[in-house]
mmCIF file of C-alpha atoms in Angstrom:
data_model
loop_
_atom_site.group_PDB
_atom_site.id
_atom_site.type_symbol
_atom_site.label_atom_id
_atom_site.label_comp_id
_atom_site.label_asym_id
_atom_site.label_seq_id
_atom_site.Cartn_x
_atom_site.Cartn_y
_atom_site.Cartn_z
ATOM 1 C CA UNK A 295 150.806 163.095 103.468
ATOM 2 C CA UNK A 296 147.378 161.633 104.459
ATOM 3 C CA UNK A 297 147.577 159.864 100.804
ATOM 4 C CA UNK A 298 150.669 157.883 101.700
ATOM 5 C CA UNK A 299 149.008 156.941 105.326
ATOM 6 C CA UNK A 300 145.938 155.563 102.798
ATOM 7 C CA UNK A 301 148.068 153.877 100.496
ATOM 8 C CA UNK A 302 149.917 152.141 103.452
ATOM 9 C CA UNK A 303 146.663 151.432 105.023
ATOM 10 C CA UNK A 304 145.284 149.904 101.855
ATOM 11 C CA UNK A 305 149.027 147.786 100.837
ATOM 12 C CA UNK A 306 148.664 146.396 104.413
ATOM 13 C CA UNK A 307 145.015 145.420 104.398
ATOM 14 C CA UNK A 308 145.999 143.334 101.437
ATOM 15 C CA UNK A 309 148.799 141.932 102.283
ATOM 16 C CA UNK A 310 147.049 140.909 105.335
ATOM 17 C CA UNK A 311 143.901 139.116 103.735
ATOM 18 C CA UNK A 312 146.541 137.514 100.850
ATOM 19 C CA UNK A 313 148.383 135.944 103.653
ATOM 20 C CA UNK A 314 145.092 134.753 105.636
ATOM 21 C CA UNK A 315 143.896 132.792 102.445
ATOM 22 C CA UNK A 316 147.454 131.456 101.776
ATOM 23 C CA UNK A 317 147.387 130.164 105.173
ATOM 24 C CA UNK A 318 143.702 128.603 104.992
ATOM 25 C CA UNK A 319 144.869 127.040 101.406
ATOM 26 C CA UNK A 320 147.557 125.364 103.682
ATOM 27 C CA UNK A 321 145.886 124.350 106.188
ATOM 28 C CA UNK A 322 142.826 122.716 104.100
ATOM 29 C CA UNK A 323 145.846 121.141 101.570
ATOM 30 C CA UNK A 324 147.208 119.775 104.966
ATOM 31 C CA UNK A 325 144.054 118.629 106.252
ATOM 32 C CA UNK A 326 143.197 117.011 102.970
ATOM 33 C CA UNK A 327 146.505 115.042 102.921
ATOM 34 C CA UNK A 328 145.703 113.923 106.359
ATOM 35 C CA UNK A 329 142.023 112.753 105.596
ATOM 36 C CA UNK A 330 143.935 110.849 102.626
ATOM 37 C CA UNK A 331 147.108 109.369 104.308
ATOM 38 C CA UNK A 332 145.059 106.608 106.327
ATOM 39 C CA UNK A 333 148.230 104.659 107.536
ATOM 40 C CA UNK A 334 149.497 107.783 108.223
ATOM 41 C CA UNK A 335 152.947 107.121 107.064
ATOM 42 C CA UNK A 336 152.982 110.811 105.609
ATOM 43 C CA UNK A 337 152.372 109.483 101.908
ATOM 44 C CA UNK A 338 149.205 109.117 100.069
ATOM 45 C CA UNK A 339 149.119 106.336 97.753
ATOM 46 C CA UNK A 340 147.242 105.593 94.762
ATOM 47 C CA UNK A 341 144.607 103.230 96.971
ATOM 48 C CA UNK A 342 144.659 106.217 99.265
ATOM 49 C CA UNK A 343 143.617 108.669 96.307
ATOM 50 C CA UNK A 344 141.044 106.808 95.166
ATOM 51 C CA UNK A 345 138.889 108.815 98.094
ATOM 52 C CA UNK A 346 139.561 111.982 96.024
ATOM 53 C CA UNK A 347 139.337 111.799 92.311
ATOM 54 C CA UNK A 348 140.567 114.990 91.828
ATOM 55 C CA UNK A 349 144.067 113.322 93.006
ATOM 56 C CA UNK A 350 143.141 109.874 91.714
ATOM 57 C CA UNK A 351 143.330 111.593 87.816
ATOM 58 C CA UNK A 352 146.113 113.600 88.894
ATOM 59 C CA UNK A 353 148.222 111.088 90.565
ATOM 60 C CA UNK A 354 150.265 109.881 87.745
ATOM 61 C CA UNK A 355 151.559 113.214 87.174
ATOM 62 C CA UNK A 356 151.989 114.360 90.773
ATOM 63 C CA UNK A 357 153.929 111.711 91.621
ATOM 64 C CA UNK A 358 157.687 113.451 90.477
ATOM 65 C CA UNK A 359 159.498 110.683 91.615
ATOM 66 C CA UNK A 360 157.474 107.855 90.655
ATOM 67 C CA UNK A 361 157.482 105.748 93.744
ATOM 68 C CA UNK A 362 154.095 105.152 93.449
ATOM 69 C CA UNK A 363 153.482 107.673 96.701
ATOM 70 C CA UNK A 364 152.666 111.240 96.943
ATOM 71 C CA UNK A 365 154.728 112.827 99.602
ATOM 72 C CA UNK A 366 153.269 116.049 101.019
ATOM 73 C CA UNK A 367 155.925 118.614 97.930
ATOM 74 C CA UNK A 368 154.043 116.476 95.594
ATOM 75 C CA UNK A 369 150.633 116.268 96.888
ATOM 76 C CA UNK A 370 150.801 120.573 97.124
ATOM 77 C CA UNK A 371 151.337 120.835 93.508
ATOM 78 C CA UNK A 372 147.883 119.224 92.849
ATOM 79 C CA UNK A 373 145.806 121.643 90.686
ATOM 80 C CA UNK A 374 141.670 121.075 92.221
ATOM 81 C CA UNK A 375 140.910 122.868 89.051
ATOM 82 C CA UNK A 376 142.415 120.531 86.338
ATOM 83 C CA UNK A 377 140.001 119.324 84.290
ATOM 84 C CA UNK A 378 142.474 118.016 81.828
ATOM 85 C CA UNK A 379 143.175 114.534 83.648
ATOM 86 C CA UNK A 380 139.347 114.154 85.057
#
């Protein structure tokens, strides 16, 4: 019985430090579109990626609907570790 206690301890713990780190992703993804969008009219645009070259080489491929803006959907599919388009 004590096993199950420790297994439900140990599921929990993780689940628990998985959803703190999913939440600090979000928050520095949100953050990073902020320190991006500086007209702040909740798109990033390919002037405003230049600050960020990880988005600058991704831009082209983020952008779904090519408008020629990243709205904050497309701007959360940006890979930081895409070397590919750098």
């Amino acid at each position: 019985m004590n096993y199950r206690y420790l297994l439900a301890a140990a599921a929990t713990a993780a689940l628990a430090t998985f959803g703190q780190n999913a939440l600090a992703q979000a928050d520095a993804e949100d953050k990073s579109f902020s320190q991006l969008d500086q007209d702040s009219d909740l798109r990033v645009s390919a002037e405003e990626a230049r600050a960020d070259q990880d988005v600058l080489s991704q831009f082209g491929k983020l952008d779904a609907n090519a408008d020629g803006y990243l709205d904050r959907q497309e701007f959360a599919q940006i890979d930081r570790n895409d070397r590919d388009y750098q």
